[in-house]
mmCIF file of C-alpha atoms in Angstrom:
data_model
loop_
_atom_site.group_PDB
_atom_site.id
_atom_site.type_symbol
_atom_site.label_atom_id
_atom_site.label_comp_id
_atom_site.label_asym_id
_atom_site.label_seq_id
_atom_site.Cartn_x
_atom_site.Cartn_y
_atom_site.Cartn_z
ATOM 1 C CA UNK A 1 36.788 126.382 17.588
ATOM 2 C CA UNK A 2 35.909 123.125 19.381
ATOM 3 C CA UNK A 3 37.684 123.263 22.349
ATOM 4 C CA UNK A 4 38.655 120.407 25.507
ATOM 5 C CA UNK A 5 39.340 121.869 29.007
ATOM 6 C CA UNK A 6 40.794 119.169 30.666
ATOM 7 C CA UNK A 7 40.949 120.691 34.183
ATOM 8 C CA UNK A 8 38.351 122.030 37.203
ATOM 9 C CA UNK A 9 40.361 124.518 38.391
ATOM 10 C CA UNK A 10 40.724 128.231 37.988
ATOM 11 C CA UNK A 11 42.902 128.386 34.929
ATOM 12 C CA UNK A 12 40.064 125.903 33.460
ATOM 13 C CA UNK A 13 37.463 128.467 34.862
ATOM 14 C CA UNK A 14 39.194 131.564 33.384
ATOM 15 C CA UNK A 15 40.704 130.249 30.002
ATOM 16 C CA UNK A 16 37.383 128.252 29.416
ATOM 17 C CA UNK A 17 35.391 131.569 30.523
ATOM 18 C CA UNK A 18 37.244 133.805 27.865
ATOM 19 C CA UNK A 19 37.195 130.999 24.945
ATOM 20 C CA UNK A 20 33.412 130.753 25.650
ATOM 21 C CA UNK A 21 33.053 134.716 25.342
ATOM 22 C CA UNK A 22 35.108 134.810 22.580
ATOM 23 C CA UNK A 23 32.548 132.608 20.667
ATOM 24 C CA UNK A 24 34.091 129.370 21.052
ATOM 25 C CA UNK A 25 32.489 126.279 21.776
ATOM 26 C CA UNK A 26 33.681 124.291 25.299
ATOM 27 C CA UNK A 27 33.586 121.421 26.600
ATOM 28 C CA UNK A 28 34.841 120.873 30.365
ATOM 29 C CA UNK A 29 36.204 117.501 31.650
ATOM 30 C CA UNK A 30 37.261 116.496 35.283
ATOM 31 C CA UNK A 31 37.801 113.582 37.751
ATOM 32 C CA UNK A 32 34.810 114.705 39.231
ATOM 33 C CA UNK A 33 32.327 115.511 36.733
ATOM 34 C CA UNK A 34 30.100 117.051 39.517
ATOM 35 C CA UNK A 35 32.933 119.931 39.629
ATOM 36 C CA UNK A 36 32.818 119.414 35.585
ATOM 37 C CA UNK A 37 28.930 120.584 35.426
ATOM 38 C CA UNK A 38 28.987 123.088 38.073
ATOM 39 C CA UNK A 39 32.060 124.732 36.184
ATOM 40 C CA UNK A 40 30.355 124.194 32.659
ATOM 41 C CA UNK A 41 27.718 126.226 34.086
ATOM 42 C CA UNK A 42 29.451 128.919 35.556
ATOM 43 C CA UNK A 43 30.913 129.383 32.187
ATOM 44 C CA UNK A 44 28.285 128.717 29.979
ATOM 45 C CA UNK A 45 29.659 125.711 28.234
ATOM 46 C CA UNK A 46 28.818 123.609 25.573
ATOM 47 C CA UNK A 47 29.049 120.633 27.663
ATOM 48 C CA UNK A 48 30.811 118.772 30.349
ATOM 49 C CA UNK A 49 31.763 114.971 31.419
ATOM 50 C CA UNK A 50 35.024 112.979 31.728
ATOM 51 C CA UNK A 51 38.713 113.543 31.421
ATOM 52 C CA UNK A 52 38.605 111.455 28.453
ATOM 53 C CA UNK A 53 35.732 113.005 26.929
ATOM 54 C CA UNK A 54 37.356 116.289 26.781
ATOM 55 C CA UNK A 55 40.468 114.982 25.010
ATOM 56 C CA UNK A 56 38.387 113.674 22.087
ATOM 57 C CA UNK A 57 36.538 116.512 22.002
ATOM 58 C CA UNK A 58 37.321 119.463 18.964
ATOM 59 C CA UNK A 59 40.417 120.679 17.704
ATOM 60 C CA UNK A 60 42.248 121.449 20.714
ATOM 61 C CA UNK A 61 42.860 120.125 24.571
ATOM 62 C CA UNK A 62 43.498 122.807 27.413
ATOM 63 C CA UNK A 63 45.572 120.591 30.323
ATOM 64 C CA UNK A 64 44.841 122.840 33.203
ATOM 65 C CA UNK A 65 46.204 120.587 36.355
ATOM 66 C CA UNK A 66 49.054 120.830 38.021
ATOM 67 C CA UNK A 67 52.401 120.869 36.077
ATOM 68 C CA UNK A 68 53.315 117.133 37.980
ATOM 69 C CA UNK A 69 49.853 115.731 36.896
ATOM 70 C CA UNK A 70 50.169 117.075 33.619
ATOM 71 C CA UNK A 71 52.341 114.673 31.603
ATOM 72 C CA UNK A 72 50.649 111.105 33.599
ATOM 73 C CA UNK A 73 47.273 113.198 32.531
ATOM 74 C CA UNK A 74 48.782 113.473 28.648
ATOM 75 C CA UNK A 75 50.045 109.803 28.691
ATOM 76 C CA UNK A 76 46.292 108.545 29.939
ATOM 77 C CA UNK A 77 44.794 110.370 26.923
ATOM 78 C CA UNK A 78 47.737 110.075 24.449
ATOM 79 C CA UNK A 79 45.322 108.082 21.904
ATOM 80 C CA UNK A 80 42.627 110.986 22.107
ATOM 81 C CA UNK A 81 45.259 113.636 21.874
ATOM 82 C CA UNK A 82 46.849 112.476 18.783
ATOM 83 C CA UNK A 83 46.680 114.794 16.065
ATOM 84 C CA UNK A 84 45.115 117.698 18.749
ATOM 85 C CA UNK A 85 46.697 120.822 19.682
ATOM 86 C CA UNK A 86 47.390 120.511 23.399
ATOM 87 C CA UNK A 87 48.212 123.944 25.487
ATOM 88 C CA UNK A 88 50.313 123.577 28.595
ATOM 89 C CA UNK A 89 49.449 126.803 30.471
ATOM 90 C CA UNK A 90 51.421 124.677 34.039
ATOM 91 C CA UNK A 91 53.960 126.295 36.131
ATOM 92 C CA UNK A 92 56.603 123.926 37.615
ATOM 93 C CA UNK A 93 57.054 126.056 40.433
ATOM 94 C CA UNK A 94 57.467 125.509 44.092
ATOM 95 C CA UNK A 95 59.087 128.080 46.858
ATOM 96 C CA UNK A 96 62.566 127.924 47.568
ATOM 97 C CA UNK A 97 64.632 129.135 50.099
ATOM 98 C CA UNK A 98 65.395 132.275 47.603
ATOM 99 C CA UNK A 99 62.480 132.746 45.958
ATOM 100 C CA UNK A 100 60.045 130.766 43.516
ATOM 101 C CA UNK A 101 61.960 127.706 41.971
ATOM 102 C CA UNK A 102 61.225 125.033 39.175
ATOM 103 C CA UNK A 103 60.519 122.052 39.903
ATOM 104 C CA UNK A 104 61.729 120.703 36.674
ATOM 105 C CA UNK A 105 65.248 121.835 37.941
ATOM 106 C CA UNK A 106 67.636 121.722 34.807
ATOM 107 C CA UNK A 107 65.746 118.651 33.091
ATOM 108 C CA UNK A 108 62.967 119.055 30.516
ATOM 109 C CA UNK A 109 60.526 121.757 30.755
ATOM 110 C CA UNK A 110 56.390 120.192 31.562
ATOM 111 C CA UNK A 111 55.896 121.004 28.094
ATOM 112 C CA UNK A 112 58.402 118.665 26.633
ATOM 113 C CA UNK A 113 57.556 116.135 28.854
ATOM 114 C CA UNK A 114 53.808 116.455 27.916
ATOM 115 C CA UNK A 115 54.952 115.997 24.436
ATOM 116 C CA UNK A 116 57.121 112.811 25.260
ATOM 117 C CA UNK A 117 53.986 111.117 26.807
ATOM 118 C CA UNK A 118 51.972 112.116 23.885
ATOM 119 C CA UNK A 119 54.398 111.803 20.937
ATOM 120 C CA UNK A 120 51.309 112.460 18.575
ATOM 121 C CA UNK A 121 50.147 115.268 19.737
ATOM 122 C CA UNK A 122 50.833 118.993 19.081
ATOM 123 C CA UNK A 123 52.141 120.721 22.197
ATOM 124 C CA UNK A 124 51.861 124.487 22.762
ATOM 125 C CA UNK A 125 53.215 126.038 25.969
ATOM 126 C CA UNK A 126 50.992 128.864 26.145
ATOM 127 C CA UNK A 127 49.033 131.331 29.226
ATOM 128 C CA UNK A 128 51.316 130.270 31.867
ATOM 129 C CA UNK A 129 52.862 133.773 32.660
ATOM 130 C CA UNK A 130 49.680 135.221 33.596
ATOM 131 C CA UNK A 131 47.686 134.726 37.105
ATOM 132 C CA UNK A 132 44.136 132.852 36.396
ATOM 133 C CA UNK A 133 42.184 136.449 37.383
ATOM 134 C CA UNK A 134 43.820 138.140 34.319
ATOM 135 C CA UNK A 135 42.236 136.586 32.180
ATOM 136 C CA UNK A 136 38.613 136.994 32.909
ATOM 137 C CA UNK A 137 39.846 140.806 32.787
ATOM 138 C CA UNK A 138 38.467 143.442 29.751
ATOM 139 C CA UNK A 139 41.211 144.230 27.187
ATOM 140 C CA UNK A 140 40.126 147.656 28.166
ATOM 141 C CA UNK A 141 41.698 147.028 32.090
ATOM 142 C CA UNK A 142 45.268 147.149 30.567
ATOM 143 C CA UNK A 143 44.842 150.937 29.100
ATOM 144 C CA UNK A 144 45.773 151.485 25.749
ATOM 145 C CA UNK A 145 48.189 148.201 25.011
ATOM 146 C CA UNK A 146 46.927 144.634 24.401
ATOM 147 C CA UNK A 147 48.544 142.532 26.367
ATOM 148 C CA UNK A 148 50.824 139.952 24.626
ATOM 149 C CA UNK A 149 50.663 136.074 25.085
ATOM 150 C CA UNK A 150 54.360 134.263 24.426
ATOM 151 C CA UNK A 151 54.038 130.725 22.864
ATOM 152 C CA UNK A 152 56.326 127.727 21.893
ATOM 153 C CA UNK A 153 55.039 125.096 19.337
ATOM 154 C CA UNK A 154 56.505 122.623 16.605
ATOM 155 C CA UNK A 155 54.007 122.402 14.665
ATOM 156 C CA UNK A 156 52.345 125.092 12.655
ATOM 157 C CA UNK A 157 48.896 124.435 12.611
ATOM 158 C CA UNK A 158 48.719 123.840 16.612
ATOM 159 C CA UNK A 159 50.224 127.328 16.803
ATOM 160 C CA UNK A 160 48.240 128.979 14.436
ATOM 161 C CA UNK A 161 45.117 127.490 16.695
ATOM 162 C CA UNK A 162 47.043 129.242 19.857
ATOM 163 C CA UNK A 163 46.892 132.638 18.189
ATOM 164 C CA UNK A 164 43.345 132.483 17.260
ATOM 165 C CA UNK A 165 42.220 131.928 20.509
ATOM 166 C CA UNK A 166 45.095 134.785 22.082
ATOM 167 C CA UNK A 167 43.277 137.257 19.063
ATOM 168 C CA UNK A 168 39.646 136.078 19.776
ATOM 169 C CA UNK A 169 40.172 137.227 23.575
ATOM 170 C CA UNK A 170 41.949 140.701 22.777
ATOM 171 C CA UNK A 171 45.868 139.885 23.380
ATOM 172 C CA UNK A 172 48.715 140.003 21.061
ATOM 173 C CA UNK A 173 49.986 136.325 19.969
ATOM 174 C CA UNK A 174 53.661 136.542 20.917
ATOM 175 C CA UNK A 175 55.295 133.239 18.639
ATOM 176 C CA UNK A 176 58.717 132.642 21.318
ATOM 177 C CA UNK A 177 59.936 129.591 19.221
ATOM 178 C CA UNK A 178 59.678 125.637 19.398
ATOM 179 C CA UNK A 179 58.830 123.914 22.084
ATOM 180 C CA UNK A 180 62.862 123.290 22.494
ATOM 181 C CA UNK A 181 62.289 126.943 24.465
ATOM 182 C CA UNK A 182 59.110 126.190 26.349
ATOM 183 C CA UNK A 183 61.932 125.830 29.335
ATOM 184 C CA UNK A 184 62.950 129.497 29.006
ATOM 185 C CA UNK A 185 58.778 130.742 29.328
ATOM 186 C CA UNK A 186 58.314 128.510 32.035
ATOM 187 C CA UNK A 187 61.826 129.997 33.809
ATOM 188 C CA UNK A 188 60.360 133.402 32.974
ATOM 189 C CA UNK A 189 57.481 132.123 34.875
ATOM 190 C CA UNK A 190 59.241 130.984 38.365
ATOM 191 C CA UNK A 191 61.033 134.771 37.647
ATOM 192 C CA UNK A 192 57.629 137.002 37.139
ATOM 193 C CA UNK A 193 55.738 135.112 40.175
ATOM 194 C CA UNK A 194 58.108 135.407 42.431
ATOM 195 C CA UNK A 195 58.901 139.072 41.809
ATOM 196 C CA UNK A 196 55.046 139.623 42.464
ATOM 197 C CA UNK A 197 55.327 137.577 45.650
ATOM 198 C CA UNK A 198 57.823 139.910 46.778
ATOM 199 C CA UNK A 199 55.575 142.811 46.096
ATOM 200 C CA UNK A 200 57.503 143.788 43.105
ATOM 201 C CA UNK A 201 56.422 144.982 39.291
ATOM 202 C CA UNK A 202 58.074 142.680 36.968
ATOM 203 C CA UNK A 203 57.115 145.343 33.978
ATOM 204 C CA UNK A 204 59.612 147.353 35.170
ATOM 205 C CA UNK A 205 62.606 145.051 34.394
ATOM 206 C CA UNK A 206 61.700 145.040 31.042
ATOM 207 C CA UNK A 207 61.873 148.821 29.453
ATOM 208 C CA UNK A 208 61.754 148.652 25.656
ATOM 209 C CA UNK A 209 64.313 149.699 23.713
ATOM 210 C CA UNK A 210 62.329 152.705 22.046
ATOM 211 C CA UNK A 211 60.979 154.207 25.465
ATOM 212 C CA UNK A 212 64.402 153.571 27.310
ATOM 213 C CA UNK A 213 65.805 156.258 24.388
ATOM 214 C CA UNK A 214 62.715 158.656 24.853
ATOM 215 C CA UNK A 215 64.168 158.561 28.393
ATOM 216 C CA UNK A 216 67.491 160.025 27.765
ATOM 217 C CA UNK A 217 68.221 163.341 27.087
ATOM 218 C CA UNK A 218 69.354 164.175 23.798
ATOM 219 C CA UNK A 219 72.099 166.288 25.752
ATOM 220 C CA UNK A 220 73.498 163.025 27.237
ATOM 221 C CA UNK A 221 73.548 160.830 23.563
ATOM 222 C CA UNK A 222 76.913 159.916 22.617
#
């Protein structure tokens, strides 16, 4: 797959990084395409330039910026992004007086917003509810389970796209609806960081159903 990073950062490093070991062919794009090149070569990427050479370029478009540059960043490059799958990996998040908080409040999640400023595009909110070091990480670091990546899309083909690339690198493709729920992953998002923040495991809040009955004694079933 032909893919866009749209981003310098270190969700641009790491999802760029695995998409490039997975075989796929990157291109990265920044403000400051002297940060572009020296991150295309970190990476070993096909290629590097402008913002709006990254949109144009392949299948699909990786915004990694901040969640309140993302949707300004998606209406600059609307015309390129028609027609693209576009991945929202942003967190709307900013501490609180309780804890992590969205940003977004109780309005639209980045993702829809993304899509409203690039009506022809395909939005996927997808890699947000993992820190940027995970996933430079072996499949092998997470024992015996591959990891699972949740995703919201609309449109089929953008989401099939998404769970190539979640295959290519080793993880489970999680489909968690239309974009309608991106709001709920990114909630999940302000709920998992801040846990960590507070030196917690968020794993633990989530037992599945099958190893919560291994737990119980068949003594104590009703």
């Amino acid at each position: 797959m032909r893919i866009g990073v749209m981003g310098t950062g270190a969700m641009a490093e790491s999802l760029g990084g695995a998409w490039v070991r997975a075989g796929h062919e990157v291109f990265v794009g920044g403000r400051d395409e002297a940060a572009a090149l020296a991150l295309a070569r970190r990476i070993g990427a096909a290629g590097h330039g402008s913002l709006a050479r990254a949109a144009e370029y392949g299948e699909l478009a990786l915004l990694a910026v901040p969640a309140e540059a993302a949707p300004a960043l998606a209406a600059e490059h609307a015309a390129a992004l028609a027609g693209r799958a576009v991945v929202d990996c942003t967190n709307p998040l900013a501490p609180g007086a309780g804890g992590v908080m969205l940003t977004t409040g109780g309005g639209p999640s980045t993702a829809a917003l993304v899509q409203a400023a690039a009506p022809g595009a395909h939005v996927v909110k997808a890699f947000n509810l993992a820190h940027a070091s995970v996933w430079g990480l072996p499949v092998s670091a997470f024992g015996g389970t591959r990891p699972a990546v949740p995703y919201c899309a609309d449109d089929a083909g953008a989401a099939e796209r998404v769970a190539e690339l979640v295959t290519g690198m080793g993880w489970t493709p999680m489909p968690a609806g239309g974009l309608d729920r991106a709001g709920y992953v990114e909630a999940t998002a302000a709920f998992v960081i801040g846990v960590w923040w507070a030196g917690g495991s968020p794993r633990l809040a989530f037992p599945e159903p099958v190893a919560a009955e291994q737990a119980v004694a068949p003594g104590a079933r009703a």
